[in-house]
């Protein structure tokens, strides 16, 4: 998606060897026009799949998911990372290793909100090692819901996430695919 790529080039900041900071439009300040275009693009890809629910993970996936949801006209559920007194005891839980924080954490979804007959589209901001996406897939599996696909804003193709999803046969749509960082700039795959 050209608009996203140009935002990454003009406002993205590379940290270390493998992290792209996108605080200016996706992870802290949010660009609603960009998010809206992203939502339309996910809809174009998955509109014929009878999606019944969008599943994401807090916090950065939520804005992407809810704007996309207005096109699919389905609810968005976000997996919770924090312990919450308001979350009922009956939850699907999974362990996710955080690439950016380098630690494991448990994410939870109430059993009330994902069901056996759901056809779920998983959306998130980044695909790196695939752990967040695999955790959400695990939650869908526990609920016996079908995972129709995974939609990602920014995929780093030099990390293993896409390969792991392919092994599971899950369709992946990434709006910007970064193959490497070179001279302080991301290089796009296509
Ligand atoms: P994965 O689980 O695929 O290893 O990593 C995906 C999650 O880690 C995303 O939800 C995202 O929050 C975070 N993440 C991974 N790589 C990056 C990155 O380069 N930049 C930012 N801002 N977040 C990232």
Coordinates of C-alpha atoms and ligand atoms in Angstrom, one line a residue:
X1 CA 0.0 0.0 0.0
X2 CA 1.7 3.1 -1.3
X3 CA 0.4 5.5 1.3
X4 CA 1.7 3.3 4.2
X5 CA 5.0 2.9 2.5
X6 CA 5.5 6.6 2.0
X7 CA 4.6 7.2 5.7
X8 CA 7.1 4.6 6.7
X9 CA 9.8 6.3 4.6
X10 CA 9.1 9.8 5.8
X11 CA 8.2 9.2 9.4
X12 CA 9.5 5.8 10.4
X13 CA 12.6 5.5 12.5
X14 CA 14.8 2.5 12.6
X15 CA 16.0 1.3 16.0
X16 CA 18.9 -1.1 16.2
X17 CA 19.0 -3.9 13.7
X18 CA 15.4 -4.9 13.4
X19 CA 12.9 -2.5 14.9
X20 CA 10.9 0.1 13.1
X21 CA 9.4 2.9 15.2
X22 CA 6.1 4.2 13.8
X23 CA 4.9 6.3 16.7
X24 CA 4.1 9.2 14.4
X25 CA 1.2 7.4 12.7
X26 CA 0.5 3.9 14.0
X27 CA 1.8 3.3 17.6
X28 CA 1.2 6.5 19.5
X29 CA -0.2 9.3 17.4
X30 CA -2.7 7.7 15.0
X31 CA -3.4 8.9 11.4
X32 CA -7.1 8.2 10.8
X33 CA -6.9 8.6 7.0
X34 CA -4.1 6.1 6.8
X35 CA -5.9 3.7 9.1
X36 CA -9.1 4.1 7.0
X37 CA -7.2 3.2 3.8
X38 CA -5.7 0.2 5.6
X39 CA -9.1 -0.9 6.7
X40 CA -10.5 -0.7 3.1
X41 CA -7.5 -2.7 1.8
X42 CA -8.1 -5.5 4.3
X43 CA -11.7 -5.5 3.4
X44 CA -10.9 -5.8 -0.3
X45 CA -8.8 -8.8 0.4
X46 CA -11.1 -10.7 2.8
X47 CA -14.6 -9.4 1.9
X48 CA -15.7 -12.7 0.4
X49 CA -14.7 -14.8 3.4
X50 CA -17.8 -14.4 5.5
X51 CA -15.8 -13.0 8.4
X52 CA -17.9 -12.8 11.6
X53 CA -15.3 -11.3 13.9
X54 CA -12.0 -9.4 13.9
X55 CA -9.5 -10.4 16.6
X56 CA -6.5 -8.3 17.6
X57 CA -4.2 -7.7 20.5
X58 CA -3.9 -4.7 22.7
X59 CA -2.8 -2.0 22.3
X60 CA -1.6 -1.1 18.8
X61 CA -3.8 -3.5 17.0
X62 CA -7.1 -2.0 18.3
X63 CA -7.2 1.1 16.1
X64 CA -6.4 -0.9 13.0
X65 CA -9.0 -3.5 13.8
X66 CA -11.9 -1.2 14.7
X67 CA -11.5 0.9 11.6
X68 CA -11.4 -2.2 9.4
X69 CA -14.4 -3.6 11.3
X70 CA -16.7 -0.8 10.0
X71 CA -16.3 -2.2 6.5
X72 CA -16.8 -5.8 7.5
X73 CA -19.6 -4.7 9.8
X74 CA -18.6 -7.2 12.5
X75 CA -17.4 -6.8 16.1
X76 CA -13.8 -6.5 17.1
X77 CA -12.4 -8.4 20.0
X78 CA -9.0 -7.5 21.4
X79 CA -6.9 -10.0 23.5
X80 CA -6.0 -8.4 26.8
X81 CA -2.4 -8.4 28.1
X82 CA -3.1 -6.9 31.4
X83 CA -4.8 -8.5 34.4
X84 CA -8.2 -7.0 34.6
X85 CA -10.7 -7.2 37.4
X86 CA -13.4 -6.8 34.8
X87 CA -12.4 -9.8 32.8
X88 CA -14.5 -12.8 33.9
X89 CA -12.7 -15.9 35.0
X90 CA -13.8 -17.9 32.0
X91 CA -11.1 -17.0 29.5
X92 CA -9.0 -18.5 26.7
X93 CA -5.4 -17.9 27.6
X94 CA -2.2 -18.2 25.7
X95 CA 1.5 -17.3 26.2
X96 CA 3.1 -14.9 23.8
X97 CA 6.7 -13.9 23.6
X98 CA 7.0 -10.2 22.9
X99 CA 9.6 -9.4 20.3
X100 CA 10.0 -5.7 21.3
X101 CA 10.0 -6.3 25.1
X102 CA 11.8 -9.6 25.0
X103 CA 9.6 -11.3 27.5
X104 CA 6.7 -13.7 27.8
X105 CA 3.2 -12.6 28.7
X106 CA -0.2 -14.1 28.9
X107 CA -3.0 -12.8 26.8
X108 CA -6.6 -13.5 27.5
X109 CA -10.0 -13.4 25.6
X110 CA -13.3 -14.0 27.4
X111 CA -15.0 -17.2 26.3
X112 CA -18.1 -15.0 25.8
X113 CA -16.7 -13.3 22.7
X114 CA -15.2 -16.0 20.4
X115 CA -17.4 -19.0 19.5
X116 CA -17.2 -22.2 17.6
X117 CA -19.1 -20.9 14.5
X118 CA -17.0 -17.7 14.2
X119 CA -14.9 -17.0 11.1
X120 CA -12.1 -14.8 12.4
X121 CA -9.8 -12.3 10.7
X122 CA -6.8 -11.6 12.8
X123 CA -5.3 -8.1 12.4
X124 CA -2.2 -6.5 13.9
X125 CA 0.3 -3.7 13.3
X126 CA 3.5 -5.8 12.8
X127 CA 4.5 -9.3 11.9
X128 CA 8.0 -10.1 13.1
X129 CA 8.6 -13.6 14.6
X130 CA 4.9 -14.4 14.4
X131 CA 4.4 -15.0 18.1
X132 CA 1.5 -12.5 18.6
X133 CA -0.4 -13.9 15.5
X134 CA 0.3 -17.5 16.6
X135 CA -1.1 -16.7 20.1
X136 CA -4.3 -15.3 18.6
X137 CA -4.6 -18.4 16.4
X138 CA -4.2 -20.6 19.5
X139 CA -7.0 -18.7 21.1
X140 CA -9.2 -19.3 18.1
X141 CA -8.3 -23.0 18.1
X142 CA -9.2 -23.3 21.8
X143 CA -12.6 -21.8 20.9
X144 CA -12.8 -24.1 17.8
X145 CA -13.4 -21.0 15.7
X146 CA -12.0 -20.8 12.1
X147 CA -9.1 -18.5 11.3
X148 CA -9.8 -17.1 7.9
X149 CA -6.7 -15.1 7.5
X150 CA -4.2 -12.7 9.1
X151 CA -3.9 -9.0 8.0
X152 CA -0.8 -7.1 9.0
X153 CA 0.1 -3.5 8.5
X154 CA 3.9 -3.9 8.4
X155 CA 5.6 -7.2 7.8
X156 CA 9.3 -7.6 8.2
X157 CA 10.0 -10.4 5.7
X158 CA 13.5 -11.0 7.1
X159 CA 11.9 -12.4 10.3
X160 CA 10.2 -15.8 10.5
X161 CA 6.5 -14.9 11.1
X162 CA 5.2 -15.3 7.5
X163 CA 6.9 -18.7 7.2
X164 CA 5.2 -19.9 10.4
X165 CA 1.8 -18.8 9.1
X166 CA 2.4 -20.4 5.8
X167 CA 3.2 -23.7 7.5
X168 CA -0.2 -23.5 9.1
X169 CA -1.8 -22.7 5.7
X170 CA -3.2 -19.4 7.0
X171 CA -3.6 -16.7 4.3
X172 CA -1.6 -13.6 5.1
X173 CA -2.1 -10.1 3.7
X174 CA 0.5 -7.5 4.6
X175 CA 0.1 -3.9 3.5
X176 CA 3.9 -3.1 3.5
X177 CA 6.6 -5.7 3.4
X178 CA 10.1 -4.7 4.5
X179 CA 12.9 -7.0 3.3
X180 CA 15.8 -5.2 5.1
X181 CA 17.1 -1.9 6.5
X182 CA 19.8 -0.3 4.4
X183 CA 21.6 3.0 5.1
X184 CA 19.1 3.9 7.7
X185 CA 16.1 3.3 5.4
X186 CA 13.6 0.4 5.1
X187 CA 13.7 -1.4 1.7
X188 CA 10.4 -2.8 0.5
X189 CA 9.9 -6.2 -0.9
X190 CA 7.5 -5.2 -3.6
Ligands
LIG1 P1 5.8 -10.9 16.6 O1 4.9 -11.5 17.6 O2 5.4 -11.2 15.1 O3 7.2 -11.3 16.8 O4 5.8 -9.4 16.7 C1 4.6 -8.7 16.5 C2 4.3 -7.7 17.7 O5 5.5 -7.1 18.2 C3 3.4 -6.6 17.2 O6 2.2 -6.7 17.9 C4 4.2 -5.4 17.5 O7 3.5 -4.7 18.6 C5 5.5 -5.7 17.9 N1 6.6 -5.5 16.9 C6 7.4 -6.4 16.3 N2 8.3 -5.8 15.5 C7 8.1 -4.5 15.7 C8 8.7 -3.3 15.1 O8 9.7 -3.4 14.3 N3 8.3 -2.1 15.5 C9 7.2 -2.0 16.3 N4 6.8 -0.8 16.6 N5 6.6 -3.0 16.9 C10 7.0 -4.3 16.5

